[in-house]
Short mmCIF file of C-alpha atoms in Angstrom, two decimals:
data_model
loop_
_atom_site.label_atom_id
_atom_site.label_comp_id
_atom_site.label_asym_id
_atom_site.label_seq_id
_atom_site.Cartn_x
_atom_site.Cartn_y
_atom_site.Cartn_z
CA UNK X 19 -7.17 34.95 -14.52
CA UNK X 20 -6.55 31.51 -15.97
CA UNK X 21 -5.72 32.60 -19.48
CA UNK X 22 -2.97 34.97 -18.03
CA UNK X 23 -1.59 32.26 -15.78
CA UNK X 24 -1.32 29.83 -18.69
CA UNK X 25 0.39 32.60 -20.83
CA UNK X 26 -2.25 32.07 -23.55
CA UNK X 27 -3.56 35.50 -23.20
CA UNK X 28 -1.40 37.71 -20.90
CA UNK X 29 -3.32 40.81 -19.70
CA UNK X 30 -2.83 43.79 -21.93
CA UNK X 31 -1.40 41.61 -24.78
CA UNK X 32 -3.65 42.53 -27.78
CA UNK X 33 -1.92 40.06 -30.12
CA UNK X 34 -2.49 37.15 -27.71
CA UNK X 35 -4.43 33.96 -28.51
CA UNK X 36 -8.18 34.15 -28.69
CA UNK X 37 -10.06 32.29 -25.97
CA UNK X 38 -13.58 31.74 -24.77
CA UNK X 39 -15.08 30.38 -21.43
CA UNK X 40 -18.20 28.24 -21.76
CA UNK X 41 -20.32 27.27 -18.81
CA UNK X 42 -20.87 23.67 -19.66
CA UNK X 43 -22.81 22.74 -16.51
CA UNK X 44 -23.76 24.27 -13.15
CA UNK X 45 -20.65 22.90 -11.42
CA UNK X 46 -17.89 23.78 -14.04
CA UNK X 47 -16.76 25.65 -17.08
CA UNK X 48 -14.56 24.89 -20.07
CA UNK X 49 -11.90 27.39 -21.37
CA UNK X 50 -11.03 26.88 -24.92
CA UNK X 51 -8.19 28.81 -26.74
CA UNK X 52 -6.47 28.85 -30.05
CA UNK X 53 -2.76 27.80 -29.96
CA UNK X 54 -1.63 30.49 -32.39
CA UNK X 55 -1.44 34.23 -31.43
CA UNK X 56 -2.97 36.84 -33.53
CA UNK X 57 0.53 37.90 -34.70
CA UNK X 58 1.13 34.35 -35.98
CA UNK X 59 3.47 33.29 -33.28
CA UNK X 60 2.77 30.39 -30.89
CA UNK X 61 2.21 30.91 -27.20
CA UNK X 62 4.63 29.56 -24.55
CA UNK X 63 2.58 26.57 -23.27
CA UNK X 64 5.38 24.68 -21.53
CA UNK X 65 4.03 23.35 -18.09
CA UNK X 66 0.76 25.16 -18.78
CA UNK X 67 -1.08 22.39 -17.00
CA UNK X 68 0.72 23.08 -13.77
CA UNK X 69 0.17 26.68 -14.02
CA UNK X 70 -3.44 26.27 -14.62
CA UNK X 71 -3.71 23.95 -11.70
CA UNK X 72 -2.12 26.43 -9.40
CA UNK X 73 -4.51 29.16 -10.65
CA UNK X 74 -7.45 26.88 -10.01
CA UNK X 75 -6.33 26.41 -6.37
CA UNK X 76 -6.26 30.16 -5.97
CA UNK X 77 -9.77 30.54 -7.53
CA UNK X 78 -11.10 27.73 -5.29
CA UNK X 79 -9.87 29.68 -2.20
CA UNK X 80 -10.99 33.16 -3.36
CA UNK X 81 -14.55 32.01 -4.04
CA UNK X 82 -14.80 29.40 -1.20
CA UNK X 83 -15.21 26.54 -3.64
CA UNK X 84 -14.52 22.88 -3.06
CA UNK X 85 -10.76 22.66 -2.85
CA UNK X 86 -8.92 19.93 -4.77
CA UNK X 87 -5.53 18.55 -3.95
CA UNK X 88 -2.60 19.78 -5.94
CA UNK X 89 -0.74 17.13 -7.97
CA UNK X 90 2.93 16.55 -8.55
CA UNK X 91 2.94 14.74 -11.96
CA UNK X 92 3.25 11.36 -10.25
CA UNK X 93 -0.33 10.24 -10.57
CA UNK X 94 -1.25 7.53 -13.12
CA UNK X 95 -3.10 8.50 -16.29
CA UNK X 96 -6.86 8.87 -15.69
CA UNK X 97 -9.05 6.71 -18.01
CA UNK X 98 -10.47 8.71 -20.86
CA UNK X 99 -14.07 9.57 -21.36
CA UNK X 100 -14.15 6.99 -24.23
CA UNK X 101 -12.76 4.25 -21.93
CA UNK X 102 -15.33 4.97 -19.35
CA UNK X 103 -18.07 4.87 -21.98
CA UNK X 104 -16.76 1.60 -23.29
CA UNK X 105 -16.74 0.04 -19.82
CA UNK X 106 -20.26 1.27 -19.21
CA UNK X 107 -21.50 -0.09 -22.42
CA UNK X 108 -20.08 -3.48 -21.62
CA UNK X 109 -21.38 -3.52 -18.10
CA UNK X 110 -18.04 -3.50 -16.46
CA UNK X 111 -17.23 -1.72 -13.20
CA UNK X 112 -13.66 -0.84 -14.13
CA UNK X 113 -12.08 0.41 -17.34
CA UNK X 114 -9.55 -1.86 -18.90
CA UNK X 115 -6.76 0.61 -18.08
CA UNK X 116 -7.81 0.52 -14.37
CA UNK X 117 -8.17 -3.26 -14.19
CA UNK X 118 -4.80 -3.84 -15.88
CA UNK X 119 -3.19 -1.42 -13.45
CA UNK X 120 -4.40 -3.30 -10.42
CA UNK X 121 -3.45 -6.66 -11.87
CA UNK X 122 0.08 -5.38 -12.58
CA UNK X 123 0.56 -3.98 -9.16
CA UNK X 124 -0.71 -7.16 -7.46
CA UNK X 125 1.45 -9.40 -9.60
CA UNK X 126 4.55 -7.23 -9.13
CA UNK X 127 4.01 -7.43 -5.34
CA UNK X 128 4.01 -11.15 -5.32
CA UNK X 129 6.68 -12.32 -7.92
CA UNK X 130 10.54 -12.31 -7.48
CA UNK X 131 11.80 -11.40 -10.86
CA UNK X 132 10.93 -9.89 -14.16
CA UNK X 133 10.38 -13.29 -15.91
CA UNK X 134 7.82 -14.32 -13.25
CA UNK X 135 6.10 -11.06 -13.64
CA UNK X 136 5.19 -11.63 -17.29
CA UNK X 137 4.52 -15.29 -16.82
CA UNK X 138 1.90 -14.69 -14.05
CA UNK X 139 0.26 -11.86 -16.03
CA UNK X 140 -0.24 -14.21 -18.87
CA UNK X 141 -1.58 -16.95 -16.68
CA UNK X 142 -4.35 -14.49 -15.71
CA UNK X 143 -5.33 -14.27 -19.42
CA UNK X 144 -3.66 -10.90 -19.97
CA UNK X 145 -1.83 -10.49 -23.28
CA UNK X 146 1.82 -9.33 -22.89
CA UNK X 147 3.82 -7.73 -25.62
CA UNK X 148 7.51 -6.83 -25.01
CA UNK X 149 9.65 -4.36 -26.85
CA UNK X 150 13.17 -5.61 -27.59
CA UNK X 151 16.11 -3.33 -27.90
CA UNK X 152 17.71 -3.63 -31.46
CA UNK X 153 21.31 -3.68 -30.22
CA UNK X 154 21.21 -5.55 -26.87
CA UNK X 155 18.24 -7.88 -27.48
CA UNK X 156 16.99 -6.97 -24.06
CA UNK X 157 13.50 -6.02 -23.10
CA UNK X 158 13.23 -2.26 -23.05
CA UNK X 159 9.51 -1.92 -22.54
CA UNK X 160 6.26 -3.89 -22.42
CA UNK X 161 2.51 -3.39 -23.08
CA UNK X 162 -0.48 -5.16 -21.68
CA UNK X 163 -3.96 -5.99 -23.11
CA UNK X 164 -6.97 -7.10 -20.95
CA UNK X 165 -8.84 -10.23 -21.96
CA UNK X 166 -11.45 -9.49 -24.60
CA UNK X 167 -10.56 -5.80 -24.83
CA UNK X 168 -10.42 -5.05 -28.46
CA UNK X 169 -10.88 -2.10 -30.81
CA UNK X 170 -13.26 -1.75 -33.80
CA UNK X 171 -10.97 -3.92 -35.95
CA UNK X 172 -10.99 -6.69 -33.33
CA UNK X 173 -7.33 -6.04 -32.30
CA UNK X 174 -6.27 -6.00 -28.67
CA UNK X 175 -6.06 -2.55 -27.01
CA UNK X 176 -2.61 -2.21 -25.71
CA UNK X 177 -1.43 -0.09 -22.76
CA UNK X 178 2.22 0.51 -22.02
CA UNK X 179 3.45 -0.23 -18.51
CA UNK X 180 4.37 3.42 -17.89
CA UNK X 181 1.02 4.54 -19.20
CA UNK X 182 -0.66 2.40 -16.62
CA UNK X 183 1.32 4.04 -13.82
CA UNK X 184 4.79 5.75 -13.55
CA UNK X 185 6.20 3.00 -11.43
CA UNK X 186 5.03 0.24 -13.67
CA UNK X 187 7.50 1.12 -16.39
CA UNK X 188 10.08 -1.53 -17.14
CA UNK X 189 12.90 0.42 -15.55
CA UNK X 190 10.94 1.18 -12.37
CA UNK X 191 9.91 -2.48 -12.06
CA UNK X 192 13.48 -3.59 -12.27
CA UNK X 193 14.43 -1.36 -9.38
CA UNK X 194 11.96 -3.36 -7.33
CA UNK X 195 12.42 -6.81 -8.85
CA UNK X 196 16.19 -7.73 -8.51
CA UNK X 197 16.60 -11.09 -10.25
CA UNK X 198 16.40 -13.96 -7.75
CA UNK X 199 16.75 -17.67 -8.28
CA UNK X 200 13.96 -20.03 -7.33
CA UNK X 201 16.06 -21.39 -4.54
CA UNK X 202 15.94 -17.97 -2.85
CA UNK X 203 12.22 -18.18 -2.35
CA UNK X 204 11.11 -18.84 1.28
CA UNK X 205 10.63 -22.30 2.56
CA UNK X 206 8.53 -22.85 5.59
CA UNK X 207 9.44 -26.29 6.86
CA UNK X 208 8.17 -25.78 10.48
CA UNK X 209 7.01 -22.24 11.05
CA UNK X 210 3.94 -21.25 9.03
CA UNK X 211 3.52 -18.05 11.08
CA UNK X 212 6.96 -16.76 10.06
CA UNK X 213 5.75 -14.72 6.97
CA UNK X 214 3.21 -12.88 9.18
CA UNK X 215 5.72 -12.24 11.91
CA UNK X 216 8.49 -11.15 9.60
CA UNK X 217 6.21 -8.68 7.76
CA UNK X 218 5.00 -7.25 11.08
CA UNK X 219 8.53 -6.71 12.18
CA UNK X 220 9.47 -5.04 8.90
CA UNK X 221 6.49 -2.74 8.95
CA UNK X 222 7.47 -1.67 12.45
CA UNK X 223 11.00 -0.82 11.08
CA UNK X 224 9.39 1.06 8.20
CA UNK X 225 7.42 3.20 10.69
CA UNK X 226 10.70 4.20 12.43
CA UNK X 227 12.26 5.02 9.09
CA UNK X 228 9.48 7.58 8.42
CA UNK X 229 10.61 9.42 11.57
CA UNK X 230 14.16 9.82 10.19
CA UNK X 231 15.45 12.50 7.87
CA UNK X 232 16.19 10.14 4.92
CA UNK X 233 13.35 10.99 2.53
CA UNK X 234 14.60 8.58 -0.22
CA UNK X 235 14.61 5.66 2.27
CA UNK X 236 11.15 6.64 3.58
CA UNK X 237 9.76 6.83 0.11
CA UNK X 238 11.27 3.39 -0.73
CA UNK X 239 9.50 1.91 2.34
CA UNK X 240 6.24 3.40 1.32
CA UNK X 241 6.47 1.81 -2.08
CA UNK X 242 7.29 -1.52 -0.41
CA UNK X 243 4.42 -1.02 1.96
CA UNK X 244 2.15 -0.65 -1.08
CA UNK X 245 3.28 -4.17 -2.24
CA UNK X 246 2.75 -5.55 1.26
CA UNK X 247 -0.85 -4.35 1.35
CA UNK X 248 -1.58 -6.31 -1.85
CA UNK X 249 0.02 -9.57 -0.47
CA UNK X 250 -1.66 -9.16 2.95
CA UNK X 251 -5.07 -8.91 1.18
CA UNK X 252 -4.34 -11.89 -1.09
CA UNK X 253 -3.27 -13.94 1.95
CA UNK X 254 -6.20 -13.04 4.07
CA UNK X 255 -9.58 -14.77 4.44
CA UNK X 256 -12.75 -13.59 6.06
CA UNK X 257 -15.02 -10.62 5.63
CA UNK X 258 -12.33 -8.05 6.33
CA UNK X 259 -10.54 -8.99 3.10
CA UNK X 260 -12.67 -6.47 1.19
CA UNK X 261 -11.37 -3.65 3.35
CA UNK X 262 -7.80 -4.68 2.87
CA UNK X 263 -8.27 -4.88 -0.98
CA UNK X 264 -9.64 -1.35 -0.89
CA UNK X 265 -6.70 -0.21 1.24
CA UNK X 266 -4.27 -1.72 -1.20
CA UNK X 267 -5.89 -0.05 -4.23
CA UNK X 268 -6.23 3.34 -2.40
CA UNK X 269 -2.65 3.42 -1.09
CA UNK X 270 -1.26 3.18 -4.60
CA UNK X 271 -1.52 7.00 -4.90
CA UNK X 272 0.42 7.33 -1.65
CA UNK X 273 3.28 4.93 -2.62
CA UNK X 274 5.04 7.33 -4.95
CA UNK X 275 5.66 11.10 -4.95
CA UNK X 276 8.20 13.55 -6.55
CA UNK X 277 10.75 12.24 -3.92
CA UNK X 278 12.82 9.53 -5.67
CA UNK X 279 12.63 6.24 -3.78
CA UNK X 280 15.62 4.31 -2.52
CA UNK X 281 14.25 0.85 -3.04
CA UNK X 282 17.36 -0.85 -1.67
CA UNK X 283 16.73 0.64 1.71
CA UNK X 284 13.44 -1.17 1.87
CA UNK X 285 14.64 -4.58 0.83
CA UNK X 286 13.74 -6.24 4.20
CA UNK X 287 10.14 -5.02 3.85
CA UNK X 288 9.78 -6.02 0.25
CA UNK X 289 11.26 -9.49 0.92
CA UNK X 290 8.99 -10.01 3.94
CA UNK X 291 5.94 -8.93 1.97
CA UNK X 292 6.76 -11.40 -0.78
CA UNK X 293 6.83 -14.17 1.81
CA UNK X 294 3.09 -13.73 2.33
CA UNK X 295 2.53 -14.60 -1.32
CA UNK X 296 3.77 -18.14 -0.32
CA UNK X 297 1.94 -18.27 3.10
CA UNK X 298 -0.12 -21.45 3.57
CA UNK X 299 -2.51 -20.12 6.32
CA UNK X 300 -3.63 -17.12 8.20
CA UNK X 301 -2.56 -17.56 11.82
CA UNK X 302 -5.23 -15.66 13.76
CA UNK X 303 -3.19 -13.64 16.35
CA UNK X 304 -0.19 -13.04 14.08
CA UNK X 305 -2.49 -11.87 11.29
CA UNK X 306 -4.28 -9.40 13.53
CA UNK X 307 -0.90 -8.14 15.01
CA UNK X 308 0.09 -7.41 11.34
CA UNK X 309 -3.00 -5.55 10.63
CA UNK X 310 -2.51 -3.44 13.68
CA UNK X 311 1.03 -2.64 12.52
CA UNK X 312 -0.37 -1.61 9.02
CA UNK X 313 -2.87 0.89 10.63
CA UNK X 314 -0.02 2.64 12.39
CA UNK X 315 2.26 2.73 9.31
CA UNK X 316 -0.66 4.13 7.17
CA UNK X 317 -1.26 6.81 9.73
CA UNK X 318 2.47 7.74 9.77
CA UNK X 319 2.52 7.71 5.93
CA UNK X 320 -0.35 10.23 5.83
CA UNK X 321 1.56 12.47 8.27
CA UNK X 322 4.87 12.10 6.43
CA UNK X 323 3.22 13.23 3.13
CA UNK X 324 1.31 15.96 4.79
CA UNK X 325 4.56 17.44 6.25
CA UNK X 326 6.14 17.47 2.68
CA UNK X 327 3.12 19.07 1.02
CA UNK X 328 2.16 15.94 -0.86
CA UNK X 329 -1.56 16.63 -0.72
CA UNK X 330 -2.83 13.87 -2.91
CA UNK X 331 -0.66 11.28 -1.35
CA UNK X 332 -1.63 12.33 2.13
CA UNK X 333 -5.30 12.06 1.22
CA UNK X 334 -4.82 8.55 -0.28
CA UNK X 335 -2.92 7.42 2.82
CA UNK X 336 -5.79 8.68 4.98
CA UNK X 337 -8.34 6.84 2.88
CA UNK X 338 -6.35 3.68 3.11
CA UNK X 339 -5.98 4.23 6.88
CA UNK X 340 -9.81 4.25 7.14
CA UNK X 341 -10.06 0.89 5.24
CA UNK X 342 -7.28 -0.67 7.39
CA UNK X 343 -8.91 0.50 10.58
CA UNK X 344 -12.31 -0.95 9.49
CA UNK X 345 -10.59 -4.27 8.62
CA UNK X 346 -8.71 -4.32 11.91
CA UNK X 347 -11.80 -3.63 14.00
CA UNK X 348 -13.73 -6.41 12.16
CA UNK X 349 -11.19 -9.11 12.96
CA UNK X 350 -9.65 -7.81 16.33
CA UNK X 351 -12.89 -7.14 18.29
CA UNK X 352 -14.04 -10.76 18.62
CA UNK X 353 -10.47 -11.98 19.44
CA UNK X 354 -9.85 -9.35 22.16
CA UNK X 355 -13.36 -10.24 23.62
CA UNK X 356 -12.36 -13.96 23.63
CA UNK X 357 -8.99 -13.17 25.25
CA UNK X 358 -10.76 -11.21 28.03
CA UNK X 359 -13.19 -14.18 28.71
CA UNK X 360 -10.29 -16.56 29.09
CA UNK X 361 -8.41 -14.29 31.51
CA UNK X 362 -6.06 -16.11 34.02
CA UNK X 363 -6.85 -16.30 37.75
CA UNK X 364 -6.80 -13.32 39.89
CA UNK X 365 -3.52 -14.18 41.53
CA UNK X 366 -1.75 -14.49 38.11
CA UNK X 367 -3.32 -11.20 36.98
CA UNK X 368 -2.02 -9.49 40.12
CA UNK X 369 1.50 -10.92 39.41
CA UNK X 370 1.31 -9.55 35.83
CA UNK X 371 0.23 -6.08 37.28
CA UNK X 372 3.38 -6.06 39.34
CA UNK X 373 5.39 -6.95 36.24
CA UNK X 374 3.82 -4.06 34.37
CA UNK X 375 4.63 -1.60 37.19
CA UNK X 376 8.26 -2.86 37.39
CA UNK X 377 8.93 -2.98 33.58
CA UNK X 378 6.96 0.15 32.52
CA UNK X 379 6.49 2.38 35.52
CA UNK X 380 5.88 5.49 33.45
CA UNK X 381 2.89 3.89 31.65
CA UNK X 382 1.67 1.39 34.22
CA UNK X 383 -1.47 3.35 35.37
CA UNK X 384 -2.66 3.93 31.75
CA UNK X 385 -2.04 0.32 30.80
CA UNK X 386 -3.84 -1.10 33.84
CA UNK X 387 -6.89 1.35 33.25
CA UNK X 388 -7.04 0.29 29.56
CA UNK X 389 -10.21 -1.70 28.77
CA UNK X 390 -8.02 -4.24 26.96
CA UNK X 391 -5.90 -4.91 30.11
CA UNK X 392 -7.83 -8.14 30.88
CA UNK X 393 -7.14 -9.43 27.40
CA UNK X 394 -3.47 -8.52 27.79
CA UNK X 395 -3.26 -10.74 30.82
CA UNK X 396 -4.32 -13.74 28.82
CA UNK X 397 -1.69 -13.00 26.20
CA UNK X 398 0.93 -12.58 28.89
CA UNK X 399 0.00 -15.94 30.18
CA UNK X 400 0.24 -17.50 26.78
CA UNK X 401 3.70 -15.83 26.38
CA UNK X 402 4.84 -17.24 29.67
CA UNK X 403 3.76 -20.71 28.60
CA UNK X 404 5.71 -20.22 25.36
CA UNK X 405 8.87 -19.68 27.36
CA UNK X 406 9.05 -15.81 27.78
CA UNK X 407 9.62 -14.00 31.08
CA UNK X 408 6.71 -11.65 31.39
CA UNK X 409 8.51 -8.77 32.99
CA UNK X 410 11.41 -8.98 30.63
CA UNK X 411 9.15 -9.24 27.70
CA UNK X 412 7.02 -6.16 28.67
CA UNK X 413 10.15 -4.11 29.03
CA UNK X 414 11.34 -5.29 25.57
CA UNK X 415 8.09 -4.54 23.59
CA UNK X 416 7.34 -1.47 25.60
CA UNK X 417 10.45 0.16 24.41
CA UNK X 418 10.12 -0.90 20.72
CA UNK X 419 8.21 2.47 20.19
CA UNK X 420 6.92 5.13 22.43
CA UNK X 421 3.64 4.48 24.23
CA UNK X 422 2.69 8.07 25.06
CA UNK X 423 0.67 8.62 21.96
CA UNK X 424 -1.13 5.31 22.15
CA UNK X 425 -4.82 5.69 22.95
CA UNK X 426 -4.96 2.08 24.19
CA UNK X 427 -1.48 1.10 25.48
CA UNK X 428 -2.56 -2.32 26.70
CA UNK X 429 -3.95 -3.09 23.14
CA UNK X 430 -0.57 -1.96 21.67
CA UNK X 431 1.34 -4.20 23.99
CA UNK X 432 -1.04 -7.09 23.35
CA UNK X 433 -0.26 -7.27 19.58
CA UNK X 434 3.46 -6.49 20.05
CA UNK X 435 3.73 -9.54 22.38
CA UNK X 436 1.47 -11.63 20.08
CA UNK X 437 4.05 -11.03 17.20
CA UNK X 438 6.88 -12.48 19.33
CA UNK X 439 7.97 -15.94 18.41
CA UNK X 440 7.20 -18.97 20.63
CA UNK X 441 10.51 -19.78 22.37
CA UNK X 442 9.62 -23.34 23.15
CA UNK X 443 8.62 -24.02 19.56
CA UNK X 444 11.83 -22.39 18.29
CA UNK X 445 13.95 -24.69 20.60
CA UNK X 446 12.06 -27.66 19.39
CA UNK X 447 12.60 -26.62 15.82
CA UNK X 448 16.39 -26.28 16.42
CA UNK X 449 16.56 -29.75 17.90
CA UNK X 450 14.58 -31.10 14.94
CA UNK X 451 16.93 -29.46 12.50
CA UNK X 452 19.94 -30.84 14.36
CA UNK X 453 18.53 -34.32 14.30
CA UNK X 454 17.83 -34.03 10.50
CA UNK X 455 14.02 -34.33 10.73
CA UNK X 456 11.38 -32.07 9.40
CA UNK X 457 8.03 -31.21 10.77
CA UNK X 458 6.41 -30.18 7.52
CA UNK X 459 6.92 -30.17 3.77
CA UNK X 460 9.32 -27.49 2.63
CA UNK X 461 7.51 -27.00 -0.77
CA UNK X 462 7.02 -23.34 -1.24
CA UNK X 463 3.44 -22.18 -2.07
CA UNK X 464 2.78 -20.30 -5.35
CA UNK X 465 2.11 -16.60 -5.20
CA UNK X 466 -1.44 -15.71 -4.26
CA UNK X 467 -3.80 -14.60 -6.98
CA UNK X 468 -3.82 -10.85 -7.23
CA UNK X 469 -6.58 -8.95 -5.38
CA UNK X 470 -7.99 -7.06 -8.21
CA UNK X 471 -10.91 -8.37 -10.19
CA UNK X 472 -10.11 -11.72 -11.77
CA UNK X 473 -10.47 -12.25 -15.62
CA UNK X 474 -13.51 -14.48 -15.06
CA UNK X 475 -15.13 -11.90 -12.80
CA UNK X 476 -14.37 -9.32 -15.48
CA UNK X 477 -16.05 -11.36 -18.13
CA UNK X 478 -19.12 -11.74 -15.87
CA UNK X 479 -19.50 -7.91 -15.90
CA UNK X 480 -19.71 -7.73 -19.70
#
């Protein structure tokens, strides 16, 4: 029983702590125990929470109850009952702790260094208090307070970074925010689609990393993917943005586990994700190709966590996947329909069919039978106009990853091809750079506002 598992009252120990079980409601009970044994000694309570959790899982299985996911001590602190009551009294949908956590994650995903992290948080109306080391004079910790969140004395209610989430401590942040000069930030003089294309490529690489045996590198890429989701949501417009916001928030539980992350291994993905914080537009096809890549990475993340027994993380990745799938369907369906309506002439389509059979003979029948094949012919025609050889391009994108598991292989190829750069535009850009001219201003765009509820929105809920 629970008291035995927690070592509070081992079976047969007459001098053990006294305890009582109270049925507080129809769906749960409370177990209360003294923390001093009858013989005056204290019980061994080290890691009693984990032992109690393991015993609860056994009870759930034995009595066929709703089974919860086992934790691994990497989850953020849950808001207290008092915090929930305070938010409810003030008419807020989120507790101050939850709201601050989402703001911190969104800002950390967009900025390039520690100084920018604190500056942007303050620009959102969040109070920042840093703790300085007495010997070094360096910042050794920080706390945040939400706008207008005060205690009975009218003082700000502070939450330490590590109390918001384990990976928001100053040391964990520094692992993900290597100091970079302003000059290192991306400049998009001529190619505004570059951030979307770079992030798509980096996410495809991350998916391959999850198939390898380097768990630290995989965990690093999952953490970077969490940042990418925040920036994708911030840079996105349209009705599907709400689904992307929900995916970013939900995936937070899947971005960390007991496996220590190798953040250096995921530098390319994190750098590409930060580029989106400076993106000036949302180029339709490139943005959808990116969403398509996130769907597959989220699915791979759920599988990766499940294989390692990370139950809570796997469940979070699955939930994030559902939001990403919904967002993808909302934006991709009309685009695929439009591509099908603008299909090339029959002779051109037959030529592309021959290219598919020559480049991907093992998958040709499935590709040609796919409902999105007609849309793919339009995309192939656009790629040919952009300077690509269709047969060579099909062979290249068809081997980026296997197609056997793809339910709609033509749809997969469509977005892989869409993410390829326009070769004619690239050539023109090189000529422009050689001649010393510039097509667009190279002024970088500021980081996008975080996706969590803004301060002004928060005040409206009071």
